[in-house]
Coordinates of N, CA and C and ligand atoms in Angstrom, one line a residue:
M1 N 65.5 84.5 99.3 CA 66.7 84.5 98.4 C 66.5 85.6 97.4
T2 N 67.7 86.3 97.2 CA 67.6 87.4 96.2 C 67.4 86.9 94.8
E3 N 66.6 87.6 94.0 CA 66.3 87.1 92.7 C 67.6 87.2 91.8
G4 N 67.8 86.2 91.1 CA 69.0 86.2 90.2 C 70.2 85.7 90.8
R5 N 70.2 85.4 92.1 CA 71.4 84.9 92.8 C 71.7 83.5 92.3
R6 N 73.0 83.3 92.0 CA 73.4 82.1 91.4 C 73.6 80.9 92.3
H7 N 73.8 81.2 93.6 CA 74.1 80.1 94.6 C 73.1 80.2 95.8
P8 N 72.7 79.1 96.4 CA 71.7 79.1 97.4 C 72.2 79.8 98.7
D9 N 73.5 79.8 99.0 CA 73.9 80.4 100.3 C 74.4 81.8 100.2
G10 N 74.3 82.4 99.1 CA 74.8 83.8 99.0 C 75.7 84.0 97.8
I11 N 76.3 85.2 97.7 CA 77.1 85.5 96.5 C 78.6 85.0 96.8
I12 N 79.4 85.1 95.8 CA 80.9 84.8 96.0 C 81.6 86.1 95.9
I13 N 82.4 86.4 96.9 CA 83.2 87.6 96.9 C 84.7 87.2 96.7
A14 N 85.4 87.7 95.7 CA 86.8 87.4 95.5 C 87.7 88.6 95.9
L15 N 88.6 88.3 96.8 CA 89.5 89.4 97.2 C 90.9 89.0 96.9
D16 N 91.5 89.7 95.9 CA 92.9 89.4 95.5 C 93.8 90.5 95.8
G17 N 95.1 90.3 95.7 CA 96.1 91.3 95.9 C 97.4 90.8 96.3
P18 N 98.4 91.7 96.4 CA 99.8 91.2 96.7 C 99.9 90.9 98.2
A19 N 101.1 90.3 98.5 CA 101.4 89.9 99.9 C 101.2 91.0 100.9
G20 N 100.5 90.7 102.0 CA 100.4 91.7 103.1 C 99.5 92.9 102.8
S21 N 98.7 92.8 101.8 CA 97.8 93.9 101.5 C 96.5 93.9 102.4
G22 N 96.4 92.9 103.2 CA 95.3 92.9 104.2 C 94.1 92.0 103.7
K23 N 94.4 91.1 102.7 CA 93.3 90.4 102.2 C 92.6 89.4 103.2
S24 N 93.5 88.7 103.9 CA 92.9 87.7 104.8 C 92.1 88.3 106.0
S25 N 92.7 89.3 106.6 CA 92.0 89.9 107.7 C 90.7 90.6 107.2
T26 N 90.8 91.2 106.1 CA 89.6 91.9 105.5 C 88.6 90.8 105.1
A27 N 89.0 89.8 104.5 CA 88.1 88.7 104.0 C 87.3 88.1 105.3
R28 N 88.1 87.9 106.3 CA 87.5 87.3 107.5 C 86.4 88.2 108.1
A29 N 86.7 89.5 108.2 CA 85.8 90.5 108.8 C 84.6 90.6 107.9
V30 N 84.8 90.6 106.5 CA 83.6 90.8 105.6 C 82.7 89.5 105.7
A31 N 83.4 88.4 105.8 CA 82.6 87.1 105.9 C 81.8 87.1 107.2
S32 N 82.4 87.6 108.3 CA 81.7 87.6 109.5 C 80.5 88.6 109.5
A33 N 80.7 89.7 108.9 CA 79.6 90.7 108.8 C 78.4 90.2 108.0
L34 N 78.7 89.3 107.0 CA 77.6 88.8 106.1 C 77.1 87.5 106.5
G35 N 77.8 86.9 107.5 CA 77.4 85.5 107.9 C 77.9 84.5 106.9
Y36 N 78.9 84.8 106.2 CA 79.5 83.9 105.1 C 80.7 83.2 105.7
R37 N 81.2 82.2 104.9 CA 82.4 81.5 105.3 C 83.6 82.1 104.6
H38 N 84.8 82.1 105.2 CA 86.0 82.7 104.6 C 86.8 81.5 104.1
L39 N 87.3 81.7 102.9 CA 88.2 80.7 102.3 C 89.6 81.4 102.0
D40 N 90.6 81.1 102.8 CA 91.9 81.7 102.7 C 92.7 80.7 101.8
S41 N 92.7 81.0 100.5 CA 93.3 80.0 99.6 C 94.9 79.9 99.8
G42 N 95.5 81.0 100.3 CA 96.9 81.0 100.6 C 97.2 80.0 101.6
A43 N 96.3 79.8 102.6 CA 96.5 78.8 103.6 C 96.7 77.4 103.1
F44 N 96.0 77.1 102.0 CA 96.2 75.8 101.3 C 97.6 75.6 100.7
Y45 N 98.0 76.7 100.0 CA 99.4 76.6 99.4 C 100.4 76.5 100.5
R46 N 100.1 77.2 101.6 CA 101.1 77.2 102.8 C 101.1 75.8 103.4
A47 N 99.9 75.1 103.5 CA 99.9 73.8 104.1 C 100.6 72.8 103.2
I48 N 100.4 72.9 101.9 CA 101.1 72.0 101.0 C 102.7 72.2 101.1
T49 N 103.1 73.5 101.2 CA 104.5 73.8 101.4 C 105.0 73.2 102.7
W50 N 104.3 73.4 103.7 CA 104.8 72.9 105.1 C 104.9 71.3 105.0
A51 N 103.9 70.7 104.4 CA 103.9 69.2 104.3 C 105.0 68.7 103.5
A52 N 105.4 69.4 102.4 CA 106.5 69.0 101.6 C 107.8 69.1 102.3
L53 N 107.9 70.3 103.0 CA 109.2 70.5 103.8 C 109.3 69.4 104.9
Q54 N 108.2 69.1 105.6 CA 108.2 68.1 106.6 C 108.6 66.7 106.1
A55 N 108.1 66.5 104.9 CA 108.3 65.2 104.2 C 109.7 65.1 103.7
G56 N 110.5 66.2 103.7 CA 111.8 66.2 103.3 C 112.0 66.2 101.8
I57 N 110.9 66.6 101.1 CA 111.0 66.7 99.6 C 111.7 68.0 99.3
P58 N 112.9 68.0 98.7 CA 113.7 69.2 98.4 C 113.0 70.1 97.4
A59 N 113.1 71.4 97.7 CA 112.4 72.4 96.9 C 112.7 72.3 95.4
D60 N 113.9 71.9 95.0 CA 114.2 71.8 93.6 C 113.5 70.5 92.9
A61 N 112.8 69.7 93.8 CA 112.1 68.6 93.2 C 110.6 68.9 93.1
W62 N 110.2 70.1 93.6 CA 108.7 70.4 93.6 C 108.1 70.5 92.2
D63 N 108.9 70.9 91.3 CA 108.3 71.1 89.9 C 107.8 69.7 89.4
G64 N 108.4 68.6 89.9 CA 108.0 67.3 89.4 C 107.0 66.6 90.2
L65 N 106.4 67.3 91.2 CA 105.4 66.6 92.1 C 104.2 66.1 91.2
T66 N 103.8 64.9 91.5 CA 102.6 64.4 90.8 C 101.4 64.5 91.7
S67 N 100.2 64.3 91.1 CA 99.0 64.4 91.9 C 99.0 63.2 93.0
A68 N 99.5 62.1 92.6 CA 99.6 61.0 93.6 C 100.5 61.4 94.8
E69 N 101.6 62.0 94.5 CA 102.5 62.5 95.6 C 101.8 63.6 96.4
L70 N 101.1 64.4 95.8 CA 100.3 65.5 96.5 C 99.3 64.8 97.4
D71 N 98.6 63.8 96.9 CA 97.6 63.1 97.7 C 98.2 62.5 99.0
R72 N 99.4 62.0 98.8 CA 100.1 61.4 99.9 C 100.6 62.4 101.0
L73 N 100.7 63.7 100.6 CA 101.0 64.7 101.6 C 99.9 64.8 102.6
D74 N 98.7 64.4 102.2 CA 97.5 64.3 103.1 C 97.2 65.7 103.7
V75 N 97.0 66.7 102.8 CA 96.6 68.0 103.2 C 95.1 68.2 103.0
H76 N 94.4 68.6 104.0 CA 93.0 68.8 103.9 C 92.5 70.1 104.5
G77 N 91.5 70.7 104.0 CA 90.8 71.9 104.5 C 89.4 71.4 105.0
H78 N 89.2 71.7 106.3 CA 87.9 71.3 106.9 C 87.0 72.5 107.2
P79 N 85.8 72.5 106.5 CA 85.0 73.7 106.7 C 84.4 73.7 108.1
G80 N 84.5 74.9 108.7 CA 83.8 75.2 110.0 C 82.8 76.3 109.8
E81 N 82.3 76.9 110.9 CA 81.3 77.9 110.9 C 81.9 79.1 110.1
A82 N 83.1 79.6 110.4 CA 83.6 80.8 109.9 C 84.6 80.6 108.8
G83 N 85.3 79.5 108.7 CA 86.4 79.3 107.7 C 86.8 77.9 107.6
Y84 N 88.1 77.7 107.2 CA 88.6 76.4 107.0 C 89.8 76.1 107.9
T85 N 89.8 74.9 108.5 CA 91.0 74.5 109.3 C 91.8 73.6 108.4
L86 N 93.1 73.9 108.3 CA 94.0 73.0 107.5 C 94.7 72.0 108.4
T87 N 94.7 70.7 107.9 CA 95.4 69.7 108.6 C 96.4 69.0 107.6
V88 N 97.4 68.5 108.2 CA 98.4 67.6 107.4 C 98.5 66.3 108.2
G89 N 98.3 65.2 107.6 CA 98.3 63.9 108.3 C 97.4 63.9 109.5
G90 N 96.3 64.6 109.4 CA 95.3 64.6 110.4 C 95.6 65.6 111.5
A91 N 96.8 66.3 111.5 CA 97.1 67.2 112.6 C 96.9 68.7 112.1
E92 N 96.3 69.5 113.0 CA 96.1 70.9 112.6 C 97.4 71.6 112.5
V93 N 97.5 72.4 111.4 CA 98.8 73.1 111.1 C 98.6 74.7 111.0
M94 N 97.6 75.2 111.6 CA 97.3 76.6 111.4 C 98.4 77.6 111.8
R95 N 99.1 77.2 112.9 CA 100.3 78.0 113.3 C 101.5 77.7 112.5
E96 N 101.8 76.5 112.2 CA 103.0 76.1 111.4 C 103.0 76.8 110.1
I97 N 101.9 76.9 109.4 CA 101.9 77.4 108.0 C 102.2 78.9 108.0
R98 N 102.3 79.6 109.1 CA 102.7 81.0 109.1 C 104.2 81.2 109.4
S99 N 105.0 80.1 109.4 CA 106.4 80.2 109.9 C 107.2 80.9 108.8
P100 N 108.4 81.5 109.2 CA 109.3 82.2 108.2 C 109.7 81.2 107.1
E101 N 109.9 79.9 107.5 CA 110.3 78.9 106.5 C 109.3 78.7 105.4
V102 N 108.0 78.7 105.8 CA 106.9 78.5 104.8 C 106.8 79.8 104.0
N103 N 106.9 81.0 104.7 CA 106.9 82.3 103.9 C 107.9 82.3 102.8
A104 N 109.1 81.8 103.2 CA 110.2 81.8 102.2 C 110.1 80.9 101.0
H105 N 109.2 79.8 101.2 CA 109.1 78.8 100.2 C 107.8 78.7 99.4
V106 N 106.8 79.3 100.0 CA 105.4 79.1 99.5 C 105.2 79.6 98.0
S107 N 105.8 80.7 97.6 CA 105.6 81.1 96.3 C 106.2 80.2 95.3
R108 N 107.3 79.5 95.7 CA 107.9 78.5 94.8 C 106.9 77.3 94.6
M109 N 106.3 76.9 95.7 CA 105.3 75.8 95.5 C 104.1 76.2 94.7
A110 N 103.6 77.5 95.0 CA 102.4 77.9 94.3 C 102.6 78.1 92.8
A111 N 103.9 78.2 92.4 CA 104.1 78.4 90.9 C 104.1 77.0 90.2
V112 N 104.0 75.9 90.9 CA 104.0 74.6 90.2 C 102.6 74.3 89.6
P113 N 102.5 74.2 88.3 CA 101.2 74.0 87.7 C 100.4 72.8 88.3
A114 N 101.1 71.7 88.5 CA 100.4 70.5 89.0 C 99.8 70.8 90.4
V115 N 100.4 71.6 91.2 CA 99.9 71.9 92.5 C 98.6 72.7 92.4
R116 N 98.6 73.7 91.5 CA 97.4 74.5 91.3 C 96.3 73.7 90.8
T117 N 96.6 72.8 89.8 CA 95.5 72.0 89.3 C 94.9 71.1 90.4
W118 N 95.8 70.5 91.2 CA 95.4 69.6 92.3 C 94.5 70.3 93.2
L119 N 94.8 71.6 93.5 CA 94.0 72.3 94.5 C 92.7 72.9 94.0
M120 N 92.6 73.1 92.7 CA 91.5 73.8 92.1 C 90.1 73.2 92.5
G121 N 90.0 71.8 92.4 CA 88.8 71.1 92.7 C 88.3 71.5 94.1
A122 N 89.2 71.4 95.1 CA 88.8 71.7 96.5 C 88.4 73.1 96.7
L123 N 89.1 74.1 96.0 CA 88.7 75.5 96.1 C 87.3 75.7 95.5
R124 N 87.1 75.2 94.3 CA 85.8 75.4 93.7 C 84.6 74.7 94.4
E125 N 84.9 73.6 95.0 CA 83.9 72.9 95.8 C 83.5 73.7 97.0
A126 N 84.5 74.4 97.6 CA 84.2 75.3 98.7 C 83.2 76.4 98.3
G127 N 83.2 76.8 97.0 CA 82.3 77.9 96.6 C 81.0 77.4 95.9
A128 N 80.8 76.1 95.9 CA 79.7 75.5 95.2 C 78.3 76.1 95.6
R129 N 78.2 76.4 96.9 CA 76.9 76.9 97.4 C 76.9 78.4 97.6
G130 N 78.0 79.0 97.3 CA 78.1 80.5 97.4 C 78.2 80.8 98.9
G131 N 77.9 82.0 99.3 CA 78.1 82.5 100.7 C 79.5 82.4 101.1
L132 N 80.4 82.9 100.3 CA 81.8 82.7 100.5 C 82.6 84.0 100.2
V133 N 83.6 84.3 101.1 CA 84.6 85.3 100.8 C 85.9 84.6 100.6
A134 N 86.4 84.6 99.4 CA 87.7 83.9 99.1 C 88.8 84.9 98.8
D135 N 90.0 84.7 99.4 CA 91.1 85.6 99.2 C 92.3 84.8 98.7
G136 N 93.0 85.5 97.8 CA 94.2 84.9 97.2 C 94.9 85.8 96.2
R137 N 95.3 85.1 95.1 CA 96.0 85.8 94.0 C 95.3 85.7 92.7
D138 N 94.5 84.6 92.5 CA 93.9 84.3 91.2 C 92.4 84.0 91.4
I139 N 91.8 84.4 92.5 CA 90.5 84.1 92.8 C 89.5 84.7 91.8
G140 N 89.7 86.0 91.5 CA 88.8 86.6 90.6 C 89.1 86.3 89.1
T141 N 90.3 85.9 88.9 CA 90.7 85.7 87.5 C 90.6 84.2 87.1
V142 N 90.9 83.3 88.0 CA 90.9 81.8 87.6 C 89.9 81.0 88.4
V143 N 90.0 81.1 89.7 CA 89.2 80.1 90.6 C 87.7 80.4 90.4
F144 N 87.3 81.7 90.7 CA 85.9 82.1 90.6 C 85.7 83.3 89.6
P145 N 85.9 83.0 88.3 CA 85.9 84.2 87.4 C 84.4 84.8 87.3
D146 N 83.4 84.0 87.8 CA 82.1 84.5 87.8 C 81.6 85.1 89.1
A147 N 82.6 85.3 90.1 CA 82.2 85.9 91.4 C 81.4 87.2 91.2
E148 N 80.4 87.3 92.0 CA 79.5 88.5 91.9 C 80.2 89.8 92.3
L149 N 81.2 89.7 93.2 CA 82.0 90.9 93.5 C 83.5 90.5 93.6
K150 N 84.3 91.3 92.9 CA 85.7 91.1 92.9 C 86.4 92.4 93.4
V151 N 87.3 92.3 94.4 CA 88.0 93.4 94.9 C 89.5 93.1 94.9
Y152 N 90.3 94.1 94.4 CA 91.7 94.0 94.3 C 92.3 94.9 95.3
L153 N 92.9 94.4 96.4 CA 93.5 95.3 97.4 C 94.9 95.6 97.2
V154 N 95.3 96.8 97.3 CA 96.7 97.2 97.2 C 97.1 98.1 98.3
A155 N 98.4 98.2 98.6 CA 98.9 99.1 99.7 C 100.4 99.3 99.4
D156 N 100.9 100.4 99.9 CA 102.3 100.8 99.8 C 103.1 99.6 100.4
P157 N 104.2 99.2 99.8 CA 105.0 98.1 100.3 C 105.5 98.3 101.7
K158 N 105.9 99.5 102.1 CA 106.4 99.7 103.5 C 105.2 99.6 104.5
E159 N 104.1 100.0 104.1 CA 102.9 99.9 105.0 C 102.5 98.4 105.1
R160 N 102.6 97.7 104.0 CA 102.3 96.2 104.1 C 103.3 95.5 105.0
A161 N 104.6 95.9 104.9 CA 105.6 95.3 105.7 C 105.4 95.6 107.2
R162 N 105.0 96.9 107.5 CA 104.8 97.3 108.9 C 103.6 96.5 109.5
R163 N 102.6 96.4 108.7 CA 101.4 95.6 109.2 C 101.8 94.1 109.5
R164 N 102.6 93.6 108.5 CA 102.9 92.2 108.7 C 103.8 92.0 109.9
L165 N 104.7 92.9 110.2 CA 105.5 92.8 111.4 C 104.7 92.9 112.7
L166 N 103.8 93.9 112.7 CA 102.9 94.1 113.8 C 102.1 92.8 114.1
E167 N 101.6 92.2 113.0 CA 100.8 90.9 113.1 C 101.7 89.8 113.7
Q168 N 103.0 89.9 113.4 CA 103.9 88.9 114.0 C 104.4 89.2 115.4
G169 N 103.8 90.3 116.0 CA 104.1 90.6 117.4 C 105.2 91.6 117.6
L170 N 105.8 92.2 116.5 CA 106.8 93.1 116.7 C 106.2 94.5 116.9
A171 N 106.1 95.0 118.2 CA 105.3 96.2 118.5 C 105.8 97.4 117.8
S172 N 107.1 97.7 117.8 CA 107.6 98.9 117.2 C 108.8 98.5 116.3
P173 N 108.6 98.0 115.1 CA 109.7 97.6 114.2 C 110.6 98.8 113.8
S174 N 111.9 98.5 113.7 CA 112.8 99.5 113.3 C 112.7 99.7 111.8
P175 N 113.2 100.9 111.3 CA 113.2 101.1 109.8 C 113.9 100.0 109.1
E176 N 114.9 99.4 109.7 CA 115.7 98.3 109.0 C 114.8 97.0 108.9
D177 N 114.0 96.8 110.0 CA 113.1 95.6 110.0 C 112.1 95.8 108.9
V178 N 111.6 97.0 108.8 CA 110.5 97.3 107.8 C 111.1 97.1 106.4
E179 N 112.3 97.6 106.2 CA 112.9 97.5 104.9 C 113.1 96.0 104.5
A180 N 113.6 95.2 105.5 CA 113.9 93.8 105.2 C 112.6 93.1 104.9
E181 N 111.5 93.3 105.7 CA 110.2 92.7 105.5 C 109.6 93.1 104.1
A182 N 109.8 94.4 103.8 CA 109.2 94.9 102.5 C 110.0 94.2 101.4
A183 N 111.2 93.9 101.5 CA 112.0 93.2 100.4 C 111.5 91.8 100.3
R184 N 111.2 91.1 101.5 CA 110.7 89.7 101.4 C 109.3 89.7 100.7
L185 N 108.5 90.6 101.1 CA 107.1 90.7 100.5 C 107.2 90.9 99.0
Q186 N 108.1 91.9 98.6 CA 108.2 92.2 97.1 C 108.9 91.0 96.4
G187 N 109.7 90.3 97.0 CA 110.3 89.1 96.4 C 109.2 88.1 96.1
R188 N 108.3 87.9 97.0 CA 107.2 87.0 96.8 C 106.2 87.5 95.7
D189 N 106.0 88.8 95.7 CA 105.1 89.4 94.7 C 105.7 89.2 93.3
E190 N 107.0 89.3 93.2 CA 107.7 89.2 91.9 C 107.5 87.8 91.4
I191 N 107.7 86.7 92.2 CA 107.4 85.4 91.8 C 106.0 85.2 91.4
D192 N 105.1 85.7 92.3 CA 103.6 85.5 92.1 C 103.1 86.2 90.8
S193 N 103.7 87.3 90.5 CA 103.2 88.1 89.3 C 103.8 87.6 88.0
T194 N 104.9 86.9 88.1 CA 105.6 86.6 86.8 C 105.5 85.1 86.5
R195 N 104.8 84.3 87.3 CA 104.8 82.9 87.0 C 103.8 82.7 85.8
A196 N 104.0 81.5 85.2 CA 103.3 81.2 83.9 C 101.8 80.9 84.2
V197 N 101.5 80.2 85.3 CA 100.1 79.8 85.5 C 99.5 80.7 86.6
A198 N 98.3 81.2 86.3 CA 97.5 82.0 87.3 C 98.3 83.0 88.0
P199 N 99.0 83.9 87.4 CA 99.8 84.9 88.1 C 98.9 85.9 88.9
L200 N 99.5 86.5 89.8 CA 98.8 87.6 90.6 C 98.5 88.7 89.5
A201 N 97.2 89.0 89.4 CA 96.7 90.0 88.5 C 95.4 90.5 88.9
R202 N 95.1 91.8 88.5 CA 93.8 92.3 88.8 C 92.8 91.9 87.7
A203 N 91.7 91.3 88.1 CA 90.7 91.0 87.1 C 90.1 92.3 86.5
G204 N 89.8 92.2 85.2 CA 89.3 93.4 84.5 C 88.1 94.0 85.2
D205 N 87.3 93.2 85.8 CA 86.0 93.7 86.4 C 86.2 93.8 88.0
A206 N 87.4 93.9 88.5 CA 87.6 94.0 89.9 C 87.6 95.5 90.3
V207 N 87.1 95.8 91.5 CA 87.2 97.1 92.1 C 88.5 97.2 92.8
E208 N 89.4 98.2 92.5 CA 90.7 98.3 93.2 C 90.5 99.2 94.4
L209 N 91.1 98.7 95.5 CA 91.0 99.5 96.8 C 92.4 99.6 97.3
D210 N 92.9 100.9 97.5 CA 94.2 101.1 98.1 C 94.0 101.3 99.5
T211 N 94.5 100.4 100.4 CA 94.3 100.4 101.8 C 95.4 101.2 102.6
T212 N 96.3 101.8 101.9 CA 97.5 102.4 102.6 C 97.0 103.3 103.7
A213 N 96.1 104.2 103.4 CA 95.7 105.2 104.4 C 94.3 104.9 104.9
L214 N 93.8 103.7 104.6 CA 92.4 103.4 105.0 C 92.3 102.8 106.4
D215 N 91.3 103.2 107.2 CA 91.1 102.6 108.5 C 90.4 101.2 108.2
F216 N 90.8 100.2 109.0 CA 90.4 98.9 108.7 C 88.8 98.7 108.7
A217 N 88.2 99.3 109.7 CA 86.7 99.2 109.8 C 86.1 99.8 108.6
H218 N 86.6 100.9 108.0 CA 86.0 101.6 106.9 C 86.2 100.7 105.6
Q219 N 87.4 100.1 105.6 CA 87.7 99.2 104.4 C 86.7 98.0 104.4
V220 N 86.5 97.4 105.5 CA 85.6 96.3 105.6 C 84.1 96.8 105.3
D221 N 83.8 97.9 105.8 CA 82.4 98.4 105.6 C 82.2 98.7 104.1
A222 N 83.2 99.3 103.5 CA 83.1 99.6 102.0 C 82.8 98.3 101.2
I223 N 83.5 97.2 101.6 CA 83.3 96.0 100.8 C 81.9 95.3 101.2
V224 N 81.5 95.4 102.4 CA 80.2 94.9 102.8 C 79.1 95.6 102.1
R225 N 79.3 96.9 102.0 CA 78.2 97.7 101.3 C 78.2 97.3 99.8
M226 N 79.3 97.1 99.1 CA 79.3 96.7 97.7 C 78.7 95.3 97.6
A227 N 79.0 94.4 98.6 CA 78.5 93.1 98.5 C 76.9 93.1 98.7
R228 N 76.4 93.9 99.6 CA 75.0 94.0 99.8 C 74.3 94.5 98.5
A229 N 75.0 95.5 97.8 CA 74.4 96.0 96.6 C 74.4 95.0 95.5
R230 N 75.1 93.9 95.6 CA 75.1 92.9 94.6 C 74.4 91.6 95.1
G231 N 73.6 91.7 96.1 CA 72.8 90.6 96.5 C 73.3 89.8 97.7
G232 N 74.4 90.3 98.3 CA 75.0 89.5 99.4 C 74.3 89.8 100.7
Ligands
CDP1 O1 98.9 86.5 103.5 P1 99.9 86.7 102.5 O2 99.5 87.8 101.6 O3 101.3 86.8 103.0 O4 100.0 85.4 101.6 P2 98.9 84.2 101.4 O5 97.6 84.7 100.9 O6 98.9 83.4 102.7 O7 99.6 83.4 100.2 C1 100.8 82.8 100.3 C2 101.4 82.5 98.9 O8 100.5 81.5 98.3 C3 101.4 83.6 97.9 O9 102.6 84.4 98.0 C4 101.3 82.9 96.6 O10 102.6 82.4 96.2 C5 100.4 81.7 96.9 N1 99.0 81.9 96.5 C6 98.7 81.7 95.2 O11 99.6 81.5 94.4 N2 97.4 81.8 94.8 C7 96.4 82.0 95.7 N3 95.2 82.1 95.3 C8 96.7 82.2 97.0 C9 98.1 82.2 97.5

């Protein structure tokens, strides 16, 4: 064990940034290179959103959700070797939480203070032993402010939109498709950055990485090297 390391299983790496900046894919690859677990915090907000939509709770009632109602949505994250599997009512929802409907509603759900409070315990518990790469919006600022390494990923909005469309299987998106997706991503960023609780923000001690022109393997490698230098 590295001297001075705060957790038995390794360091905590916080990866934050706007929608489509490559946090999740980068976090997954960094975790795999270090033998750590990946915690995709956005997946939890997505699962809660999907569960509420399925339960027929209208979006304009989400502000009033209580912790008992959130419990009843029966959303759970199950730790595996590499990451977490989200279930709702016992059924896996990893595909459902990436739907356009969830994309369109998740930032509204994530702005509800009671939802963030409800989730905080589960996210912190996931990091209790360290050995974790967590990605989201407020990981370095609120969830794990003591993370040994914090990285803030940014990229040009059109490049983020292009990557997101490719990920969704659109091999050669038209300029109109890219414009429309960039507008959707920026709409989400606007809600995420201006909300009252835990807004999207770069932690003062985070390293900023602009991935617009970066090759994926290099970007992963750069973070792995920083992590090793900090005891990971
Ligand atoms: O992958 P992408 O960048 O599209 O988003 P995500 O990481 O799956 O997160 C989906 C949404 O959850 C974000 O737009 C935020 O509204 C919310 N979120 C958050 O508020 N705090 C986090 N730590 C992670 C996600």
